[in-house]
Coordinates of C-alpha atoms and ligand atoms in Angstrom, one line a residue:
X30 CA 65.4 91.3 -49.7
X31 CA 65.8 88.9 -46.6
X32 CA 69.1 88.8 -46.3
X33 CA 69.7 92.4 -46.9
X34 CA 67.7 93.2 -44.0
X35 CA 69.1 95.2 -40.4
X36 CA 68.6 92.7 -37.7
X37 CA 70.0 93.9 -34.5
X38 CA 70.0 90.5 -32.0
X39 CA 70.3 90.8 -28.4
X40 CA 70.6 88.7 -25.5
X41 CA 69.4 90.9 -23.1
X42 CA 67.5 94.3 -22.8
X43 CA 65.4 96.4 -21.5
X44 CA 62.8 96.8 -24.0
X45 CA 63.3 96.2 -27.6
X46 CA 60.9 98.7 -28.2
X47 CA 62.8 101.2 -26.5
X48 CA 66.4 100.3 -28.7
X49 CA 64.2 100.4 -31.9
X50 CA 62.8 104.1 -30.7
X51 CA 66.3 105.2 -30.1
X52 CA 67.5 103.6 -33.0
X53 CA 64.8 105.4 -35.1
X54 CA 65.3 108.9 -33.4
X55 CA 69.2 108.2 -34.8
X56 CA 68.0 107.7 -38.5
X57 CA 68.1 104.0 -38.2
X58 CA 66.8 102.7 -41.8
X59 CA 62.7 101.5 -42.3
X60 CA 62.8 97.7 -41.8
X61 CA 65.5 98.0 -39.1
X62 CA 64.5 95.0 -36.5
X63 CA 65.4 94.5 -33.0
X64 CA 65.1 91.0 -31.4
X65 CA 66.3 90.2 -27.9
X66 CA 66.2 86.3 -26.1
X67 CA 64.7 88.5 -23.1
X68 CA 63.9 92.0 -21.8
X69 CA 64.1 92.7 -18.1
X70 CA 61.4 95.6 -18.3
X71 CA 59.2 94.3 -21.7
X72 CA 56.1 97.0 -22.3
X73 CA 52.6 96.2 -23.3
X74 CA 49.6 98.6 -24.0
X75 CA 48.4 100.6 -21.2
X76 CA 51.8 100.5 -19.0
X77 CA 50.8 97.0 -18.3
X78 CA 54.6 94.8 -18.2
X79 CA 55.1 92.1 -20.7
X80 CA 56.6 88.3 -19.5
X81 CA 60.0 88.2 -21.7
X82 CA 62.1 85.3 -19.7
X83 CA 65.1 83.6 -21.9
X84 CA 64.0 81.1 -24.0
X85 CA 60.1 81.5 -23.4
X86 CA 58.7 83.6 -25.8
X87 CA 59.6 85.7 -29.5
X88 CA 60.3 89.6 -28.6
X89 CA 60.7 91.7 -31.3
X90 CA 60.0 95.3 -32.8
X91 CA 60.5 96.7 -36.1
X92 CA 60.7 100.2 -37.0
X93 CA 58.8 101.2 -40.3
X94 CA 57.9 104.8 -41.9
X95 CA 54.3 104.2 -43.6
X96 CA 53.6 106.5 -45.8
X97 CA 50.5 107.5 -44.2
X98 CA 48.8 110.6 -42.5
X99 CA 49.0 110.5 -38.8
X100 CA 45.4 110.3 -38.6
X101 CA 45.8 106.7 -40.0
X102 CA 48.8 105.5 -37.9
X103 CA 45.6 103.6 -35.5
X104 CA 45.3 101.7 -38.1
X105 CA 48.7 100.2 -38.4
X106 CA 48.1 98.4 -34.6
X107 CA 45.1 96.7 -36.2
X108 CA 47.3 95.4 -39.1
X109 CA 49.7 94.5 -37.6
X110 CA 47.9 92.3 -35.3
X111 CA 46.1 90.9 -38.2
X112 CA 50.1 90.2 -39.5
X113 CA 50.9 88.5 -36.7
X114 CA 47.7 86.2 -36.9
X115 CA 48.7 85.7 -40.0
X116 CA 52.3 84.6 -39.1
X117 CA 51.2 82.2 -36.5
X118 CA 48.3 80.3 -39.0
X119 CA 51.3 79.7 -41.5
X120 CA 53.4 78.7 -39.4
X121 CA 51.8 76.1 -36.9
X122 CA 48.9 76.0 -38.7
X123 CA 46.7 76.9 -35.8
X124 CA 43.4 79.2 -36.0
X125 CA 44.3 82.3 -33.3
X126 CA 42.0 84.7 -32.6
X127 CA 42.3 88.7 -32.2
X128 CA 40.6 90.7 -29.0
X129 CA 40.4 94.5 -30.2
X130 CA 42.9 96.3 -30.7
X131 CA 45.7 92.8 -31.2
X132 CA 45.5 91.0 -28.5
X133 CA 46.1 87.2 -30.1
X134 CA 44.6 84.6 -28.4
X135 CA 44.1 81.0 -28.5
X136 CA 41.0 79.8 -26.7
X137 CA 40.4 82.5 -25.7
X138 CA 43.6 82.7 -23.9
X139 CA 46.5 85.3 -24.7
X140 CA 49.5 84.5 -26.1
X141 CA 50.9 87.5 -27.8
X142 CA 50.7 91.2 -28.3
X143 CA 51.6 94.2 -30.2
X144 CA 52.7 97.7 -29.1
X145 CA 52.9 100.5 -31.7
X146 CA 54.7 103.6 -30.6
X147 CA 55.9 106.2 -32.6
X148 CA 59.3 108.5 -32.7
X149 CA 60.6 111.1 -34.8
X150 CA 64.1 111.4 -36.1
X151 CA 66.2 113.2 -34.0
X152 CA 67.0 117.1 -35.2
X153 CA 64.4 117.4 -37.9
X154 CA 62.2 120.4 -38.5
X155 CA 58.7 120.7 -37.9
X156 CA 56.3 118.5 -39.9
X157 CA 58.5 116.1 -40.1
X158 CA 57.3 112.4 -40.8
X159 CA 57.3 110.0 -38.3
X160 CA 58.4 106.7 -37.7
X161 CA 56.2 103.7 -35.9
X162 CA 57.6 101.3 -34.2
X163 CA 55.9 97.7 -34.0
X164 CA 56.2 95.8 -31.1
X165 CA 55.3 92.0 -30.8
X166 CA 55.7 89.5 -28.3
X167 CA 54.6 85.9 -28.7
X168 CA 54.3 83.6 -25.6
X169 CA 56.3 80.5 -27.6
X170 CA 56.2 77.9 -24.6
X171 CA 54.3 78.1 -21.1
X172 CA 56.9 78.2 -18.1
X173 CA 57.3 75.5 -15.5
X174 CA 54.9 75.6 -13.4
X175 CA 52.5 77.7 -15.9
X176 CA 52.0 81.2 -15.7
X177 CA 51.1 82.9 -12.6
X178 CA 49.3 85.6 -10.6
X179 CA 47.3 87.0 -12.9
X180 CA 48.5 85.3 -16.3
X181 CA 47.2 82.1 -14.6
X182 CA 43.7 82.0 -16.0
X183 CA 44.3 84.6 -19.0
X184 CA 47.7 83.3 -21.1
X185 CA 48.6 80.7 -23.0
X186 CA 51.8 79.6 -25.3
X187 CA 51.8 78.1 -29.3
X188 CA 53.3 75.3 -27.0
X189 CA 49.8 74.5 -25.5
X190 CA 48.2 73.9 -28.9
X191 CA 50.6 72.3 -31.2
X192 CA 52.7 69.4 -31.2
X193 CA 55.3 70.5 -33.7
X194 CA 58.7 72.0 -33.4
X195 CA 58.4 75.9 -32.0
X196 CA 61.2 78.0 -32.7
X197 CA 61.6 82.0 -32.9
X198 CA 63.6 81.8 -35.8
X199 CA 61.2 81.4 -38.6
X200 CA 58.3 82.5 -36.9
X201 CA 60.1 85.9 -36.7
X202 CA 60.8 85.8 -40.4
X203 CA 57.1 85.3 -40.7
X204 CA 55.8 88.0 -38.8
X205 CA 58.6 90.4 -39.7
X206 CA 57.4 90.3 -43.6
X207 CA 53.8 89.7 -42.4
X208 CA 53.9 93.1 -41.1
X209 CA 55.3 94.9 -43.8
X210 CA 53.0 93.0 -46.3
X211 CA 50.2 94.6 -44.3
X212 CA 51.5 97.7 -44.0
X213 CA 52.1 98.3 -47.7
X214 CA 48.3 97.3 -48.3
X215 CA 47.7 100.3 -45.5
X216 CA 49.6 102.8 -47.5
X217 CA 47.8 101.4 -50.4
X218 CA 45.1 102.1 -49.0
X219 CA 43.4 99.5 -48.7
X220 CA 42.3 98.9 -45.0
X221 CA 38.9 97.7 -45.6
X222 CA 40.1 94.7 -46.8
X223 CA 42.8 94.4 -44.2
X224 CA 39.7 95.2 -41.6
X225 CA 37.5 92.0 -43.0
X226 CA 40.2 89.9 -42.5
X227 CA 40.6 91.2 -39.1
X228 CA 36.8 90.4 -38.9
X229 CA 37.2 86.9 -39.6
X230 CA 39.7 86.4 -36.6
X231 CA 37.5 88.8 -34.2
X232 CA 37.4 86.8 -30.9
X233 CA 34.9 89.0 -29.1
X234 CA 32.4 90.0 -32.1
X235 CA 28.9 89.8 -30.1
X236 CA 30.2 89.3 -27.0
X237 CA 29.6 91.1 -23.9
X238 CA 32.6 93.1 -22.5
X239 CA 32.9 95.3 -20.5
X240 CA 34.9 98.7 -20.9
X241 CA 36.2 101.4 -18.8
X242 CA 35.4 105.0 -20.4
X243 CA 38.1 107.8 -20.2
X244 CA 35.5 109.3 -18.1
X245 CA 36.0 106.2 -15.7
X246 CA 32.2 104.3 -16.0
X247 CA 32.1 101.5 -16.4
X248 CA 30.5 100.2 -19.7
X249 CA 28.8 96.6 -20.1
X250 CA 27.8 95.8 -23.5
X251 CA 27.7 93.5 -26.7
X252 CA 30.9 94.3 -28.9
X253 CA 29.5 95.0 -32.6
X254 CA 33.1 94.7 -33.9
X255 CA 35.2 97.7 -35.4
X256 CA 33.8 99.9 -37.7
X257 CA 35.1 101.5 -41.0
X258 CA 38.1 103.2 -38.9
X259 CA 38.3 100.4 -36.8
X260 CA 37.1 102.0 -34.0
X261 CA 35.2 98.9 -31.3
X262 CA 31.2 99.8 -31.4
X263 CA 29.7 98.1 -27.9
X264 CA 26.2 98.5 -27.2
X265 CA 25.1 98.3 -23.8
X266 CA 21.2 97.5 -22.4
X267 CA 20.2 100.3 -23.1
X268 CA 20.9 100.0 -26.9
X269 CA 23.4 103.2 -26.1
X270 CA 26.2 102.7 -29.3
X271 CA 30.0 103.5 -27.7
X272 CA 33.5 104.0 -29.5
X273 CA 36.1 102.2 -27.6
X274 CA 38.5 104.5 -28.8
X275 CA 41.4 104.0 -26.0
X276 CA 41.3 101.4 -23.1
X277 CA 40.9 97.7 -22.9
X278 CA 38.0 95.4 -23.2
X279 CA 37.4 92.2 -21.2
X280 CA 35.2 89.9 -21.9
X281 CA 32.8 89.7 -19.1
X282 CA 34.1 86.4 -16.7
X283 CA 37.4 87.0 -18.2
X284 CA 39.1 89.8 -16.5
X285 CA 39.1 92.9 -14.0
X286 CA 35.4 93.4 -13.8
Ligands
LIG301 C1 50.3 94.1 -25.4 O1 49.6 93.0 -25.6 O2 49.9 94.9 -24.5 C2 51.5 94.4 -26.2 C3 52.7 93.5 -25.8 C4 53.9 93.9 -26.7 C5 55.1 93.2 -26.1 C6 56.3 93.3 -27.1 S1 57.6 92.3 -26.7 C7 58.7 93.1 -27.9 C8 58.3 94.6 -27.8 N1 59.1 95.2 -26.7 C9 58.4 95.7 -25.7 O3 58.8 96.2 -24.7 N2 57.1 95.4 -26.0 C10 56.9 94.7 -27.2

């Protein structure tokens, strides 16, 4: 219930990623949420920083304990990036699309992200069940003067393609029980559907990207889409098949190439 719900609000922080881990490791209950009006050192995938100033943008993490094996905890990025899609269609009514794993874009532009970490309670014994933590952070409005270095010709804001009234209130709401509706399907186990409607939104699907293997080569080839595990397939030239399973993928003209 809604109102029931643990939702720690600050002004300011570091990460709220970082409270929600901490708060986890301490025994902090499943649907615990932190939200902060900015974070001076916001984290995104691959130690890459993430834009939080006041006002600007929705920053928020929630910690959950899916009842899933730890082999399936991938899975949870992909649904809650589909959650977040979700959140933002009711909402503004708007049509966003997801770049494998979650980044959401609009126009091909980014405007929001999700970080899934995961912690384990403090003192426990081995085996012990994890908890995840899901970050998201929604670019809201566009700062004056529009974003710069190199955000300029990759991010957006919902500001930039709606005329109604943005707040981070009830887009919060939203996303907060968008998550967990799509986490409870997970632990249902039912991530095929989850990964179709992650299909429909797939920004990239037979485009060509490029890819950086762990290896370090550089890979240049269509994107087939996830598969069943919702690992990215890309085939290059050469009609080679490769599982993007770690990394980022830019769409070729659209980032470090
Ligand atoms: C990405 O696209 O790389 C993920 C970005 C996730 C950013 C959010 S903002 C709220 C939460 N706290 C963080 O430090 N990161 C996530």
């Amino acid at each position: 219930m809604e109102n029931e719900r643990k939702i720690i609000r600050l002004e300011k922080t570091e990460s709220t990623n970082s409270v929600a881990l901490e708060l986890g490791e301490q025994g902090a209950v499943a649907g615990t949420v932190v939200v902060a009006q900015t974070q001076t050192s916001g984290r995104g995938r691959l130690k890459r920083h993430w834009l939080s100033p006041p006002g600007m943008g929705l920053y928020f993490s929630i910690i959950l304990q899916p009842d899933l094996a730890p082999e399936h905890l991938p899975k949870v990025t992909l649904a809650a990036g589909l959650a977040l899609c979700k959140a933002v269609e009711a909402e503004y009514s708007l049509a966003p699309e997801i770049k494998w794993p979650n980044d959401l874009l609009l126009d091909g532009r980014k405007f929001g992200g999700i970080l899934t970490e995961t912690g384990f309670l403090q003192g426990m014994a081995k085996g012990r069940k994890p908890f995840v933590v899901i970050g998201a952070g929604v670019n809201l409005f566009t700062p004056g003067g529009g974003f710069q270095n190199d955000l300029k010709e990759c991010a957006t804001s919902i500001a930039d393609h709606t005329d109604r009234t943005i707040s981070a209130e009830p887009l919060l709401m939203a996303g907060v029980s968008a998550i967990e509706q799509e986490v409870q399907r997970l632990e249902k186990g039912d991530f095929q559907e989850i990964l179709e409607e992650w299909m429909e939104r797939d920004g990239v699907k037979d485009k060509v990207l490029t890819w950086v293997t762990p290896q370090g080569k550089k890979v240049t080839g269509v994107s087939l889409g996830p598969d069943a595990d919702g690992v990215l397939r890309i085939r290059d030239g050469a009609g080679v098949m490769h599982e993007v399973l770690s990394g980022d993928v830019n769409l070729v003209g659209k980032g470090p190439e």
